[in-house]
Short mmCIF file of C-alpha atoms in Angstrom, two decimals:
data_model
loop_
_atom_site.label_atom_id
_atom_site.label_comp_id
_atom_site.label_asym_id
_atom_site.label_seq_id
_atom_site.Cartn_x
_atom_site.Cartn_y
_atom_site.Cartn_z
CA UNK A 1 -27.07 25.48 -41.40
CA UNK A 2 -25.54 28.36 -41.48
CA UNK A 3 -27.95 32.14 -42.31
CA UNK A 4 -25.73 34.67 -44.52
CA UNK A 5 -25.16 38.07 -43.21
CA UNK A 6 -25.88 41.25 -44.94
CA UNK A 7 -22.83 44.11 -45.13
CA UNK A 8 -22.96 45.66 -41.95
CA UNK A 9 -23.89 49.24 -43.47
CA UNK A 10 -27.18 47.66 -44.18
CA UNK A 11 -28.31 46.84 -40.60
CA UNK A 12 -30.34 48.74 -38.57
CA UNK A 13 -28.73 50.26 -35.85
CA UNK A 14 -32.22 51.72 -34.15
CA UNK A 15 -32.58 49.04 -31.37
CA UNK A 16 -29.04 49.48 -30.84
CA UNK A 17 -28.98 53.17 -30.18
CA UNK A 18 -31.77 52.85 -27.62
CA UNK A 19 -30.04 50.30 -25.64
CA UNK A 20 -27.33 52.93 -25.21
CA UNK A 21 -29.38 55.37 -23.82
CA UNK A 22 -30.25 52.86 -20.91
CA UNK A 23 -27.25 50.89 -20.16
CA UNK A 24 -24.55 51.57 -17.52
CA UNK A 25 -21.46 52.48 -17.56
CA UNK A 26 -19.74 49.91 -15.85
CA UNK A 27 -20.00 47.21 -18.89
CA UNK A 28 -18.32 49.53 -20.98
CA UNK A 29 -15.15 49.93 -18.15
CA UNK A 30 -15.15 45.75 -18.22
CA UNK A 31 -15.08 45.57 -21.51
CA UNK A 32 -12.02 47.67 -21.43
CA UNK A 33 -10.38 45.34 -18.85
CA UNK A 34 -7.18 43.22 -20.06
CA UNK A 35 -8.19 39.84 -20.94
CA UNK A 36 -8.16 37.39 -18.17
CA UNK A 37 -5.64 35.24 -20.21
CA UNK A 38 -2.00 36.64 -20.30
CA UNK A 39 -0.31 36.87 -23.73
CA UNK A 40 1.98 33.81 -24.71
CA UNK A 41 5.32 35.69 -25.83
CA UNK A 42 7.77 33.61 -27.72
CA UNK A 43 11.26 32.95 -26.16
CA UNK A 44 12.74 35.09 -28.46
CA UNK A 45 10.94 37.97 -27.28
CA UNK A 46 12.04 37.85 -24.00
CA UNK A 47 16.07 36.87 -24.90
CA UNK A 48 15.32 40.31 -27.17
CA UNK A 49 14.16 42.80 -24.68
CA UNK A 50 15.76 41.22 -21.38
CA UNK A 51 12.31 40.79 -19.98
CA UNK A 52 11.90 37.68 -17.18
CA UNK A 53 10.53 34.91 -18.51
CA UNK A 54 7.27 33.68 -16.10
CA UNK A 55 7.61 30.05 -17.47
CA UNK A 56 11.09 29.99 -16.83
CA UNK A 57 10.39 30.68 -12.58
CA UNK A 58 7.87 27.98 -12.81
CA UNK A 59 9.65 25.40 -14.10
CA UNK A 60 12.35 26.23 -12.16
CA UNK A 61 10.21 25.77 -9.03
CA UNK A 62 8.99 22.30 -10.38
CA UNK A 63 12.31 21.08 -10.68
CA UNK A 64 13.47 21.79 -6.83
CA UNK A 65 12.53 18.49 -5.21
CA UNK A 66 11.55 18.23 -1.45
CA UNK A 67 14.78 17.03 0.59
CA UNK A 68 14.49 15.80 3.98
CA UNK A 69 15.61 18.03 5.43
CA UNK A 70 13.60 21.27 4.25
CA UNK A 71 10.39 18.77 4.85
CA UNK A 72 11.25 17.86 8.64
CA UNK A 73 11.98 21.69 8.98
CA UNK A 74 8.05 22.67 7.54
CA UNK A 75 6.51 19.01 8.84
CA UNK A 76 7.91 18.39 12.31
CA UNK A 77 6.02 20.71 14.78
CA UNK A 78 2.69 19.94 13.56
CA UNK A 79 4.04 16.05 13.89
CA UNK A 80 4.84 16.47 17.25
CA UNK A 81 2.13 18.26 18.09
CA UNK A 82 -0.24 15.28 16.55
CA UNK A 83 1.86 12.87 18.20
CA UNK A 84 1.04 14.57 21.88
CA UNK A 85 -2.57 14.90 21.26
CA UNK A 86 -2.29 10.98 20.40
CA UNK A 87 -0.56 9.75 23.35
CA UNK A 88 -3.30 8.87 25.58
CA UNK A 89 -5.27 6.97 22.64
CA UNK A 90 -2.52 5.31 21.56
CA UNK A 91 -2.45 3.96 26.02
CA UNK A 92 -5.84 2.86 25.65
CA UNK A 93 -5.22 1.20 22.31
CA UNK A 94 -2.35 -0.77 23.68
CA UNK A 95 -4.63 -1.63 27.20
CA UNK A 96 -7.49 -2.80 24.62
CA UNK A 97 -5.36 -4.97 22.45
CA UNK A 98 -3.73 -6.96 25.25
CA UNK A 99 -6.85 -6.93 27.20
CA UNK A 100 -8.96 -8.55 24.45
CA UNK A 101 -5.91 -10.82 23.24
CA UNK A 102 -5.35 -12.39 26.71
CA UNK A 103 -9.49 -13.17 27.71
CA UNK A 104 -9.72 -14.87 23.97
CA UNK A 105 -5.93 -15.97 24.34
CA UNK A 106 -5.48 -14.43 20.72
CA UNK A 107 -2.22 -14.65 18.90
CA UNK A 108 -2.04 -11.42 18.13
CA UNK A 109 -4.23 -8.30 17.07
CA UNK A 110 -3.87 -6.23 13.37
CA UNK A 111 -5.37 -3.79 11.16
CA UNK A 112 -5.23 -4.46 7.18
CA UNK A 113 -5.60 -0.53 6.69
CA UNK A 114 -3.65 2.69 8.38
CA UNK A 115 -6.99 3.88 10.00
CA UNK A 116 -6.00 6.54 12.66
CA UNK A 117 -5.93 5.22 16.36
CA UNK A 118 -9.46 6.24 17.13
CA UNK A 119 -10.63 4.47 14.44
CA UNK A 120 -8.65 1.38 15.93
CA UNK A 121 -10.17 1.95 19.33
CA UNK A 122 -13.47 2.15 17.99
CA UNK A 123 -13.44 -0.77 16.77
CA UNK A 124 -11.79 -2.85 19.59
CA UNK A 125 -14.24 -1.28 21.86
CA UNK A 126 -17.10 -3.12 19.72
CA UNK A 127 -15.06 -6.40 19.46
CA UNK A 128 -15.23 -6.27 23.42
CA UNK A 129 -18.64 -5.57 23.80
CA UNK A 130 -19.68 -8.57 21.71
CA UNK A 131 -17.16 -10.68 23.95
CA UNK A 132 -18.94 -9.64 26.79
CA UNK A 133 -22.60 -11.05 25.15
CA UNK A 134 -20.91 -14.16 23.45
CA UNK A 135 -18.13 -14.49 25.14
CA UNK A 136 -18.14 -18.33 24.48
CA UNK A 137 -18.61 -18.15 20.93
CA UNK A 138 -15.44 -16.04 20.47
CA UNK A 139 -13.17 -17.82 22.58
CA UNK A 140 -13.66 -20.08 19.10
CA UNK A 141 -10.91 -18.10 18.01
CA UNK A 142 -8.24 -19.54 20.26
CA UNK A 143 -4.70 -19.29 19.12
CA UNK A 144 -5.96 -16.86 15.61
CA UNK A 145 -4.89 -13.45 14.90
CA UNK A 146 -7.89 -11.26 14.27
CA UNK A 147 -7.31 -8.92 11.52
CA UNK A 148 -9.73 -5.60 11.22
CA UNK A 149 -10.34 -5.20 7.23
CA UNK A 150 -12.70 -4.66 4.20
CA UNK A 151 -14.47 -7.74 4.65
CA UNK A 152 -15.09 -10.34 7.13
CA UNK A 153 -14.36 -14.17 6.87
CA UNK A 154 -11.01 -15.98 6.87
CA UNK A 155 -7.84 -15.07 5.10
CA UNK A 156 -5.97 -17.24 3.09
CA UNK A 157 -3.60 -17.89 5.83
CA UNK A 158 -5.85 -18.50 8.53
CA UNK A 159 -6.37 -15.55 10.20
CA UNK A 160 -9.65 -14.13 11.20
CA UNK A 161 -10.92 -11.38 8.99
CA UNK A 162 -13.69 -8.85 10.72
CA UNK A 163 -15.34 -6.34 8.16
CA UNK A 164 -15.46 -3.38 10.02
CA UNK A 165 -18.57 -2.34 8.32
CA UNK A 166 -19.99 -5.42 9.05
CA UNK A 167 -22.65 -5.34 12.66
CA UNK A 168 -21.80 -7.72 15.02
CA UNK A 169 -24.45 -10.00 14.03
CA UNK A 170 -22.39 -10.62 11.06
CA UNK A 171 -19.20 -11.34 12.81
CA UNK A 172 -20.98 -13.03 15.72
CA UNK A 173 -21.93 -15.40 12.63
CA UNK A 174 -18.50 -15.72 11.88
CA UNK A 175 -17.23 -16.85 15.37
CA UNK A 176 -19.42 -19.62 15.18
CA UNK A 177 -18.65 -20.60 11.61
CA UNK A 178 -14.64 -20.99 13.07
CA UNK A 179 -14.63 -25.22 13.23
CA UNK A 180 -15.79 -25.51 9.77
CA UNK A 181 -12.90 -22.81 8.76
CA UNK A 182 -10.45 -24.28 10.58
CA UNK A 183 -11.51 -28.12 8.62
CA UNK A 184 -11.03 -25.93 5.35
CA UNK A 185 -7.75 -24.47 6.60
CA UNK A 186 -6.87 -28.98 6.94
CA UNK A 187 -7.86 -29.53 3.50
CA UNK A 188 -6.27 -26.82 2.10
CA UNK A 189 -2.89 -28.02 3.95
CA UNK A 190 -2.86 -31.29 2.77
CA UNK A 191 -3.95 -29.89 -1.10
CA UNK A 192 -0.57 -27.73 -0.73
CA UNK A 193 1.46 -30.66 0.16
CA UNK A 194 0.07 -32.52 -2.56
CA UNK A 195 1.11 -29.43 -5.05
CA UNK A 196 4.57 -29.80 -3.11
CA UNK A 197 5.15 -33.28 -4.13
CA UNK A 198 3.97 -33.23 -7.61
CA UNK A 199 6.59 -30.09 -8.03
CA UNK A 200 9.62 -32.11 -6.72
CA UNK A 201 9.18 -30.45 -2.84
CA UNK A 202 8.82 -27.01 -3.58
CA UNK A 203 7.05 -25.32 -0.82
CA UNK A 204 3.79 -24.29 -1.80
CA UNK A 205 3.43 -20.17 0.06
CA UNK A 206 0.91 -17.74 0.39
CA UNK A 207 3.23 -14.21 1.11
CA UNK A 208 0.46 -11.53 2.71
CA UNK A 209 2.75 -8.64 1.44
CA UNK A 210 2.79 -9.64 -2.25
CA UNK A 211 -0.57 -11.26 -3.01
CA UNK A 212 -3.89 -10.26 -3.67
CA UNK A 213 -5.99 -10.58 -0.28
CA UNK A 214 -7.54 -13.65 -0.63
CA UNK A 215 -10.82 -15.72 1.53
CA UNK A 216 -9.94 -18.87 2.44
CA UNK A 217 -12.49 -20.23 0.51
CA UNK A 218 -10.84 -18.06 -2.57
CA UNK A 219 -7.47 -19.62 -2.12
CA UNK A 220 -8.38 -23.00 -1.84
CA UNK A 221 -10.65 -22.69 -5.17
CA UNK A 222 -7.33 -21.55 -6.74
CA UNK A 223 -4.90 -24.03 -5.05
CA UNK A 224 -7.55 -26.76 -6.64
CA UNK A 225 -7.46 -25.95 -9.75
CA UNK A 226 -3.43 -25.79 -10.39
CA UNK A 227 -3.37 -29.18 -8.51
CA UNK A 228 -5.96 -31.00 -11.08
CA UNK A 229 -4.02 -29.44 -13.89
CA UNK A 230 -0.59 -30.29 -12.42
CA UNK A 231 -2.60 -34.11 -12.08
CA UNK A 232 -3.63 -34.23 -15.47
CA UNK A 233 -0.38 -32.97 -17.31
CA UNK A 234 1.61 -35.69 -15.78
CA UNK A 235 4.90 -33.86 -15.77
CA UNK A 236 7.85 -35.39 -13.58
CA UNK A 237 10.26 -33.73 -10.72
CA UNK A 238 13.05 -35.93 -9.00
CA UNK A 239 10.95 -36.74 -5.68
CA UNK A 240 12.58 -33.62 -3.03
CA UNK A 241 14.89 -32.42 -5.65
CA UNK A 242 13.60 -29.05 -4.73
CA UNK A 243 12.84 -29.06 -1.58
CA UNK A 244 13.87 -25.85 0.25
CA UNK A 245 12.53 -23.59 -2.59
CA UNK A 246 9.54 -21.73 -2.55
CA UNK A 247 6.68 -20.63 -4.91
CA UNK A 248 3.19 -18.53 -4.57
CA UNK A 249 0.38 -19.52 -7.01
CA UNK A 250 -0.97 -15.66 -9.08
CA UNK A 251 -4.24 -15.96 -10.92
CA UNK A 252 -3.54 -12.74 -13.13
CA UNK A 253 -0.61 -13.64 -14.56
CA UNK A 254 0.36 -16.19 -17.76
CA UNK A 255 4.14 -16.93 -17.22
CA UNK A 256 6.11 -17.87 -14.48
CA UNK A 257 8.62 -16.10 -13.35
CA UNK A 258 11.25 -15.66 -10.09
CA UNK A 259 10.74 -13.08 -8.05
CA UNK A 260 14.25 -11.06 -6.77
CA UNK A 261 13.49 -12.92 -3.13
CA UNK A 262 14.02 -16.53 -4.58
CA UNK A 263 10.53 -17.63 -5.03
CA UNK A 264 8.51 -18.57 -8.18
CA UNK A 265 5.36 -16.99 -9.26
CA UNK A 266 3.37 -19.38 -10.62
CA UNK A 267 0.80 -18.71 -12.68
CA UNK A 268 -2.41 -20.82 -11.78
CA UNK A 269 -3.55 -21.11 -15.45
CA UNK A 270 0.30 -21.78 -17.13
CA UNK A 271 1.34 -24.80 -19.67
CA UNK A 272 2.39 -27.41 -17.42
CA UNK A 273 5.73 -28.60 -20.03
CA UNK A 274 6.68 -24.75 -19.57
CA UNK A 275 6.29 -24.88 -15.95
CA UNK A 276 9.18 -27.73 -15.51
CA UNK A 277 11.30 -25.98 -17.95
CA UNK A 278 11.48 -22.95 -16.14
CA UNK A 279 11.48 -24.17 -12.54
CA UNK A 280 14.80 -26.54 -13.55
CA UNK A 281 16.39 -23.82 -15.02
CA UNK A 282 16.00 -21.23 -12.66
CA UNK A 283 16.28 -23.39 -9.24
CA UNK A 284 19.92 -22.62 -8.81
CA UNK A 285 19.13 -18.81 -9.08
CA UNK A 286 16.43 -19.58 -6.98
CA UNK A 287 18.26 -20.93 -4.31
CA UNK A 288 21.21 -17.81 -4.61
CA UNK A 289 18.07 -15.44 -4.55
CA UNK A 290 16.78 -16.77 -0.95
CA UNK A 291 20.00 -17.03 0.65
CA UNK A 292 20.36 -13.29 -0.60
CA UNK A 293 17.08 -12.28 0.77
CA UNK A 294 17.88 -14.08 4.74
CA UNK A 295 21.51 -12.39 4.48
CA UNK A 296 19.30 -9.21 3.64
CA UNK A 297 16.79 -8.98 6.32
CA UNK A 298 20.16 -9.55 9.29
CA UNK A 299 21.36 -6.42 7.35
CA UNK A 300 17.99 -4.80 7.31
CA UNK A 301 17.32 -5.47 11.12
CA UNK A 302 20.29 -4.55 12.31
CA UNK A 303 19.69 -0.86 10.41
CA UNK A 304 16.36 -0.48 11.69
CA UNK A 305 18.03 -1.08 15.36
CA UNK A 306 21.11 1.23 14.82
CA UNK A 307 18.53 3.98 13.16
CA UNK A 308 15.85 4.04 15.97
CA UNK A 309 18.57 4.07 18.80
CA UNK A 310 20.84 6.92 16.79
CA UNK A 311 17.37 8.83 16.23
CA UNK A 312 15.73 8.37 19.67
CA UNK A 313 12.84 7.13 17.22
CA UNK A 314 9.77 5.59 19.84
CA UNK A 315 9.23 3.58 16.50
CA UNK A 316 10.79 2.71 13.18
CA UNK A 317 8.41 0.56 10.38
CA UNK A 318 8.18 -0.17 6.51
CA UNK A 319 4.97 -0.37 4.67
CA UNK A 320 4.62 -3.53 3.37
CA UNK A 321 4.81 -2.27 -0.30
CA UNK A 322 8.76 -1.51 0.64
CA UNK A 323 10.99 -4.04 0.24
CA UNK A 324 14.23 -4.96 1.70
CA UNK A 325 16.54 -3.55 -0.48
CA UNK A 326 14.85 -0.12 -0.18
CA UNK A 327 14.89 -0.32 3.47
CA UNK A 328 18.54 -1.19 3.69
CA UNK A 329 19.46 1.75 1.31
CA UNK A 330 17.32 3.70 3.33
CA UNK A 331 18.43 3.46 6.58
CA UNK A 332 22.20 3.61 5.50
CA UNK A 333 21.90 7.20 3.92
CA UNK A 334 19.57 7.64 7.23
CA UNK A 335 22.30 6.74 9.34
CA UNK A 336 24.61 9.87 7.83
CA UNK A 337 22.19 12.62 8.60
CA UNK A 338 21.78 14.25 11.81
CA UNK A 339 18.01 15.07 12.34
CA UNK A 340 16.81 16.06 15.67
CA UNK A 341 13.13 16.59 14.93
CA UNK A 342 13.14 12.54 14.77
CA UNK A 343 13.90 12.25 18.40
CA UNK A 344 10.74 10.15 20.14
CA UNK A 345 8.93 10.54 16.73
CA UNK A 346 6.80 7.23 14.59
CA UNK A 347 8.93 7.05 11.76
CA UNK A 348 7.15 5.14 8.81
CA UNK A 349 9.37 4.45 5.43
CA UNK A 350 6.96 4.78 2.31
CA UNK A 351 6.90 6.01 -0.94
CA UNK A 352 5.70 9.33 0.06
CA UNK A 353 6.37 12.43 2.61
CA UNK A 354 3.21 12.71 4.93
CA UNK A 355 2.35 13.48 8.23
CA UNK A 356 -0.43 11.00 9.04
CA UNK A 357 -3.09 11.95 11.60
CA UNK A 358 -1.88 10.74 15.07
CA UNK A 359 1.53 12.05 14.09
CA UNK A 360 3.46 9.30 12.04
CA UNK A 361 5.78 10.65 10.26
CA UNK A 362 6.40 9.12 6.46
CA UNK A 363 8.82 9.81 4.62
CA UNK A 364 9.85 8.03 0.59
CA UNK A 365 12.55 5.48 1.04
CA UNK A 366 14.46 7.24 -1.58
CA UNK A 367 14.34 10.60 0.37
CA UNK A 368 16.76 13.51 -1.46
CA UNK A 369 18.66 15.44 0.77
CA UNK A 370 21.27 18.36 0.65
CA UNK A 371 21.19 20.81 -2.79
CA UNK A 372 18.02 21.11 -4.55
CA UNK A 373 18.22 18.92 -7.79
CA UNK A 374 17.93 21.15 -10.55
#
């Protein structure tokens, strides 16, 4: 509800008048102030009087992109500097890894995440404590690669996952829990070759890069169901027609489709009939795509070599989000520049410019360089 006003001349301006008499005078110099907000002119105004524009400079500003170059220029000192101060860490991460990987005779040692090498330390120095109390129990994990993650269990491929939030009666638990993993990891083998045969050979994959991150447990549930529905819909491949083609199995997704790198993503939930319509008609682009993608990665190594050895790079890598193509393309244009602050730096290629903590250097894959874009 709203109360209706009376004219102003008929209000009482009393209580007003002794306010006054008690206030201060600095209200009455804010209230003068200019507003806090600027005026909004229209264009016009300023293309009339020959005033600047503010706007204008701003979106001038946002239309200069970041090259390379300018970036190393602001970025590289404090990258070097990170990159000293790292050094000795980086030594005892090194020592660590091929200490613990030779007394469990592991096949090799990874993190899921880009924690900083302290972080990494940290946690091989607990993974070496426990293999000094149970050193038995972890030698369980004889020929597996240990990977440091989220959660802890066994990955879809087999390798051994330890939560790093996880206390090492949890992974201690996990150690011993490794024979009836590894009788899993045989069923779901055979399960995939099953899948294989009903599809006419197709190699049934699980790519680490391009997948959700899946249990064991999780990807065998999944591989099960697609191989009772494959069982059930009876539909017929030429026994090894297809052998030498790949496909991955996606539970968030409806209809197949090839991916650029030759292989089929299947989903796990897709009509069968469709299933062997699409995989005939798209095998011989399947095949083209993989021999493609092998031709691809000689390129792409041979890039990576040529850049680290023209940059005096101590390391050159790819997150796994960047594919081959954008590597390639990368590392070409790369390859034409002449940037000394790379010499002896980590050089990661990623979708972004940062300088992480121990003094990687990332950079986008599709880095601009030269004139400002504008």
């Amino acid at each position: 509800m709203f109360c209706h006003l009376r004219p102003m001349r008929s209000l009482s301006v009393e209580h007003i008048q002794s306010l006054n008499t008690n206030m201060h005078t600095q209200p009455l110099k804010e209230a003068k102030r200019m507003p806090d907000r600027p005026i909004k002119w229209d264009k016009s105004y300023y293309s009339f009087t020959g005033f600047k524009d503010p706007d204008e400079d701003l979106e001038q500003v946002s239309r200069v992109e970041t090259t390379l170059t300018s970036w190393l220029d602001n970025n590289g000192k404090s990258a070097v500097k990170k990159l000293k101060n790292s050094l000795p860490l980086r030594k005892e991460l090194d020592r660590l890894k091929d200490e613990l990987s030779h007394q469990l005779q592991l096949s090799d040692i990874r993190w899921q995440r880009s924690w900083g090498i302290a972080h990494r330390c940290s946690q091989l120095h607990s993974l070496s404590r426990l293999a000094q109390q149970n050193l038995e129990t972890l030698k369980k994990a004889k020929g597996c690669t240990i990977i440091f993650t989220d959660r802890s269990g066994m990955s879809a491929v087999g390798h051994v996952m330890l939560g790093t939030m996880d206390v090492h009666h949890h992974w201690t638990k996990l150690f011993e829990r490794l024979p009836s993993y590894f009788d899993l990891q045989r069923r779901l083998m055979i399960l995939e070759d099953q899948i294989s045969y009903l599809l006419g050979g197709i190699q049934v994959v699980y790519i680490e890069e391009l997948q959700p991150v899946l249990t064991l447990e999780e990807y065998y549930s999944l591989l099960d169901v697609f191989y009772n529905r494959l069982l059930k819909s009876r539909i017929l491949f030429h026994p090894r027609s297809l052998r030498g083609l790949q496909m991955i199995l996606n539970s968030d997704r409806y209809a197949p489709s090839l991916h650029e790198l030759g292989h089929f993503n299947i989903p796990t939930l897709c009509d069968p009939a469709n299933l062997q319509w699409f995989i005939l008609t798209k095998a011989q682009q399947a095949r083209e795509n993989m021999k493609r993608k092998e031709e691809l990665k000689v390129i792409e190594n041979e890039l990576i070599q040529a850049s680290t050895k023209k940059f005096s790079l101590e390391k050159l890598y790819k997150e796994p989000s960047i594919s081959s193509i954008q590597m390639v393309d990368c590392c070409k244009r790369l390859l034409e520049q002449s940037l000394p602050y790379l010499h002896g730096m980590h050089l990661c290629i990623s979708h972004f410019y940062s300088v992480m903590q121990d003094g990687d250097l990332c950079i986008p894959w599709n880095w601009k360089n030269g004139e400002a874009i504008k």
